[in-house]
Short mmCIF file of C-alpha atoms in Angstrom, two decimals:
data_model
loop_
_atom_site.label_atom_id
_atom_site.label_comp_id
_atom_site.label_asym_id
_atom_site.label_seq_id
_atom_site.Cartn_x
_atom_site.Cartn_y
_atom_site.Cartn_z
CA GLU T 1 -39.41 -24.12 4.36
CA ASP T 2 -40.81 -27.23 3.00
CA GLN T 3 -42.06 -26.73 -0.43
CA VAL T 4 -43.18 -28.65 -3.60
CA THR T 5 -43.03 -26.91 -7.08
CA GLN T 6 -44.42 -28.19 -10.30
CA SER T 7 -43.68 -26.97 -13.76
CA PRO T 8 -44.94 -26.08 -16.24
CA GLU T 9 -48.09 -24.69 -15.00
CA ALA T 10 -49.83 -25.64 -18.14
CA LEU T 11 -48.80 -27.81 -21.03
CA ARG T 12 -50.50 -28.06 -24.48
CA LEU T 13 -49.56 -31.15 -26.61
CA GLN T 14 -50.48 -32.55 -29.80
CA GLU T 15 -51.64 -36.10 -29.69
CA GLY T 16 -48.70 -38.34 -29.91
CA GLU T 17 -46.32 -35.71 -28.85
CA SER T 18 -44.30 -36.85 -25.82
CA SER T 19 -43.17 -34.71 -22.87
CA SER T 20 -42.31 -34.51 -19.27
CA LEU T 21 -43.89 -32.78 -16.14
CA ASN T 22 -41.49 -31.78 -13.33
CA CYS T 23 -42.04 -31.86 -9.59
CA SER T 24 -39.18 -30.42 -7.40
CA TYR T 25 -39.34 -30.36 -3.66
CA THR T 26 -37.43 -29.11 -0.75
CA VAL T 27 -39.12 -31.11 1.96
CA SER T 28 -36.72 -32.86 4.64
CA GLY T 29 -37.25 -36.26 5.67
CA LEU T 30 -38.89 -37.34 2.47
CA ARG T 31 -40.95 -40.66 3.14
CA GLY T 32 -42.48 -40.88 -0.20
CA LEU T 33 -43.55 -38.91 -3.42
CA PHE T 34 -46.87 -39.35 -4.97
CA TRP T 35 -48.48 -38.52 -8.30
CA TYR T 36 -52.14 -38.03 -8.78
CA ARG T 37 -54.37 -37.00 -11.61
CA GLN T 38 -57.26 -34.62 -11.14
CA ASP T 39 -60.10 -34.28 -13.69
CA PRO T 40 -62.23 -31.22 -13.48
CA GLY T 41 -64.81 -31.41 -10.79
CA LYS T 42 -63.36 -34.50 -9.18
CA GLY T 43 -61.13 -35.56 -6.48
CA PRO T 44 -57.46 -36.44 -7.08
CA GLU T 45 -56.91 -40.04 -8.43
CA PHE T 46 -53.81 -41.81 -7.21
CA LEU T 47 -51.35 -42.80 -9.99
CA PHE T 48 -47.89 -43.57 -8.42
CA THR T 49 -45.77 -43.83 -5.29
CA LEU T 50 -41.94 -43.50 -5.28
CA TYR T 51 -39.90 -44.04 -2.37
CA SER T 52 -36.20 -43.84 -3.11
CA ALA T 53 -33.95 -41.94 -5.59
CA GLY T 54 -33.51 -44.03 -8.91
CA GLU T 55 -36.90 -45.58 -8.65
CA GLU T 56 -39.23 -45.70 -11.67
CA LYS T 57 -42.88 -46.66 -11.99
CA GLU T 58 -44.86 -47.11 -15.23
CA LYS T 59 -48.54 -47.34 -16.13
CA GLU T 60 -49.70 -47.27 -19.67
CA ARG T 61 -48.44 -44.10 -21.17
CA LEU T 62 -47.16 -42.63 -18.00
CA LYS T 63 -43.75 -43.30 -16.24
CA ALA T 64 -42.53 -41.59 -13.05
CA THR T 65 -39.08 -41.29 -11.95
CA LEU T 66 -37.39 -39.88 -8.67
CA THR T 67 -34.25 -38.29 -7.91
CA LYS T 68 -33.12 -36.61 -4.58
CA LYS T 69 -34.54 -33.39 -5.49
CA GLU T 70 -37.14 -33.87 -8.03
CA SER T 71 -39.43 -36.20 -9.95
CA PHE T 72 -40.55 -36.43 -13.44
CA LEU T 73 -43.76 -37.62 -15.04
CA HIS T 74 -43.07 -38.85 -18.58
CA ILE T 75 -45.95 -39.01 -20.95
CA THR T 76 -45.30 -41.08 -23.99
CA ALA T 77 -47.45 -40.61 -27.06
CA PRO T 78 -50.30 -38.92 -25.09
CA LYS T 79 -53.87 -39.27 -26.18
CA PRO T 80 -56.70 -36.64 -25.42
CA GLU T 81 -58.04 -38.68 -22.58
CA ASP T 82 -54.73 -37.99 -20.85
CA SER T 83 -55.85 -34.42 -20.54
CA ALA T 84 -56.14 -33.66 -16.76
CA THR T 85 -54.20 -31.84 -14.01
CA TYR T 86 -51.44 -33.81 -12.62
CA LEU T 87 -50.48 -33.14 -9.00
CA CYS T 88 -47.31 -34.08 -7.12
CA ALA T 89 -47.35 -34.71 -3.33
CA VAL T 90 -44.62 -35.21 -1.04
CA GLN T 91 -45.11 -37.24 2.33
CA HIS T 92 -43.05 -35.42 5.08
CA ASN T 93 -43.65 -37.76 8.05
CA PHE T 94 -46.38 -39.84 9.33
CA ASN T 95 -49.41 -38.25 7.86
CA LYS T 96 -48.24 -34.94 6.51
CA PHE T 97 -48.53 -34.39 2.80
CA TYR T 98 -47.31 -31.28 0.75
CA PHE T 99 -49.03 -30.86 -2.50
CA GLY T 100 -47.84 -28.90 -5.65
CA SER T 101 -50.27 -26.69 -7.46
CA GLY T 102 -50.20 -29.06 -10.48
CA THR T 103 -49.82 -29.02 -14.28
CA LYS T 104 -52.68 -28.80 -16.35
CA LEU T 105 -52.31 -31.02 -19.36
CA ASN T 106 -54.19 -30.51 -22.68
CA VAL T 107 -53.72 -32.99 -25.36
CA LYS T 108 -55.27 -31.83 -28.61
CA PRO T 109 -56.38 -34.56 -31.17
CA ASP X 1 -69.65 -49.02 -3.98
CA THR X 2 -68.15 -45.34 -3.65
CA ALA X 3 -64.91 -45.50 -1.59
CA VAL X 4 -64.90 -41.95 -0.19
CA SER X 5 -68.14 -39.99 -0.33
CA GLN X 6 -68.81 -36.44 0.66
CA THR X 7 -71.93 -34.58 1.14
CA PRO X 8 -73.10 -32.02 -0.16
CA LYS X 9 -71.36 -31.62 -3.44
CA TYR X 10 -72.23 -27.95 -3.59
CA LEU X 11 -72.93 -25.61 -0.83
CA VAL X 12 -73.86 -21.97 -1.16
CA THR X 13 -74.34 -19.84 1.95
CA GLN X 14 -74.40 -16.39 3.40
CA MET X 15 -71.44 -14.89 5.24
CA GLY X 16 -71.80 -15.48 9.07
CA ASN X 17 -73.69 -18.81 8.66
CA ASP X 18 -72.54 -22.04 10.20
CA LYS X 19 -72.37 -25.24 7.98
CA SER X 20 -71.16 -28.74 7.95
CA ILE X 21 -69.67 -31.11 5.30
CA LYS X 22 -69.92 -34.90 5.87
CA CYS X 23 -67.35 -37.53 4.82
CA GLU X 24 -67.60 -41.34 4.79
CA GLN X 25 -65.08 -43.99 3.64
CA ASN X 26 -65.86 -47.78 3.19
CA LEU X 27 -62.29 -48.72 2.48
CA GLY X 28 -61.57 -49.69 6.08
CA HIS X 29 -58.75 -47.11 6.31
CA ASP X 30 -57.55 -45.84 9.64
CA THR X 31 -56.66 -42.31 8.63
CA MET X 32 -58.88 -39.67 7.31
CA TYR X 33 -58.11 -35.97 6.13
CA TRP X 34 -59.58 -32.78 5.28
CA TYR X 35 -57.96 -30.57 2.65
CA LYS X 36 -58.77 -27.15 0.95
CA GLN X 37 -58.17 -26.53 -2.64
CA ASP X 38 -58.03 -22.88 -3.46
CA SER X 39 -58.48 -21.24 -6.86
CA LYS X 40 -54.93 -21.81 -7.77
CA LYS X 41 -55.50 -25.42 -7.26
CA PHE X 42 -53.20 -25.81 -4.25
CA LEU X 43 -54.36 -28.54 -2.02
CA LYS X 44 -53.54 -27.85 1.53
CA ILE X 45 -53.95 -30.14 4.49
CA MET X 46 -56.13 -28.97 7.21
CA PHE X 47 -56.73 -31.89 9.55
CA SER X 48 -55.73 -35.46 9.81
CA TYR X 49 -57.37 -38.07 12.19
CA ASN X 50 -56.04 -41.59 12.86
CA ASN X 51 -58.48 -43.88 14.56
CA LYS X 52 -60.70 -40.96 15.63
CA GLU X 53 -57.75 -39.18 17.01
CA LEU X 54 -56.68 -35.80 15.73
CA ILE X 55 -52.98 -36.00 14.80
CA ILE X 56 -52.59 -33.03 12.40
CA ASN X 57 -54.09 -29.70 12.91
CA GLU X 58 -52.53 -27.14 10.43
CA THR X 59 -52.82 -23.33 10.94
CA VAL X 60 -56.57 -23.23 10.39
CA PRO X 61 -59.05 -20.72 12.11
CA ASN X 62 -60.76 -22.25 15.07
CA ARG X 63 -64.02 -21.64 13.28
CA PHE X 64 -63.10 -24.97 11.60
CA SER X 65 -63.91 -27.96 13.75
CA PRO X 66 -63.49 -31.61 12.61
CA LYS X 67 -65.49 -34.21 14.33
CA SER X 68 -64.90 -38.11 13.74
CA PRO X 69 -67.65 -40.09 15.45
CA ASP X 70 -65.98 -43.40 14.16
CA LYS X 71 -62.99 -44.22 11.94
CA ALA X 72 -65.21 -44.28 8.88
CA HIS X 73 -66.54 -40.75 9.22
CA LEU X 74 -64.84 -37.36 9.43
CA ASN X 75 -67.10 -34.50 9.27
CA LEU X 76 -66.10 -30.67 8.99
CA HIS X 77 -68.11 -28.08 10.71
CA ILE X 78 -67.50 -24.41 9.97
CA ASN X 79 -68.74 -21.52 12.06
CA SER X 80 -69.23 -17.91 11.10
CA LEU X 81 -68.49 -18.52 7.42
CA GLU X 82 -66.33 -15.80 5.67
CA LEU X 83 -65.81 -14.95 2.03
CA GLY X 84 -62.22 -16.32 2.16
CA ASP X 85 -63.64 -19.80 3.04
CA SER X 86 -64.88 -20.12 -0.41
CA ALA X 87 -63.04 -23.16 -1.89
CA VAL X 88 -63.27 -26.83 -2.82
CA TYR X 89 -62.80 -29.05 0.21
CA PHE X 90 -61.67 -32.58 -0.05
CA CYS X 91 -62.00 -35.37 2.28
CA ALA X 92 -59.39 -38.31 2.00
CA SER X 93 -58.51 -41.47 3.51
CA SER X 94 -55.43 -43.77 3.69
CA GLN X 95 -54.18 -46.78 5.36
CA VAL X 96 -51.42 -46.66 7.93
CA GLY X 97 -48.15 -48.11 6.70
CA GLU X 98 -45.94 -47.87 3.78
CA LEU X 99 -48.52 -47.52 1.21
CA ASN X 100 -49.77 -44.18 2.22
CA GLU X 101 -51.65 -43.30 -1.11
CA GLN X 102 -54.72 -41.31 -0.19
CA PHE X 103 -58.24 -41.97 -1.76
CA PHE X 104 -60.01 -38.62 -2.21
CA GLY X 105 -63.85 -37.84 -2.23
CA PRO X 106 -65.25 -35.97 -5.08
CA GLY X 107 -65.09 -32.67 -3.15
CA THR X 108 -67.60 -30.10 -1.85
CA ARG X 109 -67.46 -26.76 -3.58
CA LEU X 110 -68.31 -24.08 -0.84
CA THR X 111 -69.31 -20.58 -2.00
CA VAL X 112 -69.71 -17.93 0.64
CA LEU X 113 -71.74 -14.96 -0.51
#
């Protein structure tokens, strides 16, 4: 069964304390893997797309990497404004996307 | 200059009622979606439309009926609302092609009493 699993469910970090979020998938025929950020009461906001194993993308303090079975979102020296839920989604075919349940990140000053 | 908009933002209604949620995108995208986000934050796709044509219809009760009058609009009508329909519903759009990132609306929080 196609599935996307994110871990941990919740992560509390001190400001400046780097860490990684994990997204593992068992979706066949992967077309792309996406990372989104969701703030409370808002819709998900696109961060990255990764298409092939070994690919990396960076944006400010965030770096996303992809292997054949999982993706990592590395957060370097996070700030309180990085607090949000981070969602991973896998595109199976033309328009079908499977989302994980997210990692809720809380960065304390 | 909102990219994807939904109305209403909040919807509180009684069991058995019929309600609609509207969605509009001004990005010129060809594809629009409806997602349901439950209390555990899982986003589950319900429908996908490409150029007004239904292309994905997940296992959703037939009380839910999407309607796309043109490619910029995708509305969701729900008949005979049930308690289990309470959730946040998100509309999204994307362009056809390699860059399939989706742009989401702000969500509609539906509460069925």
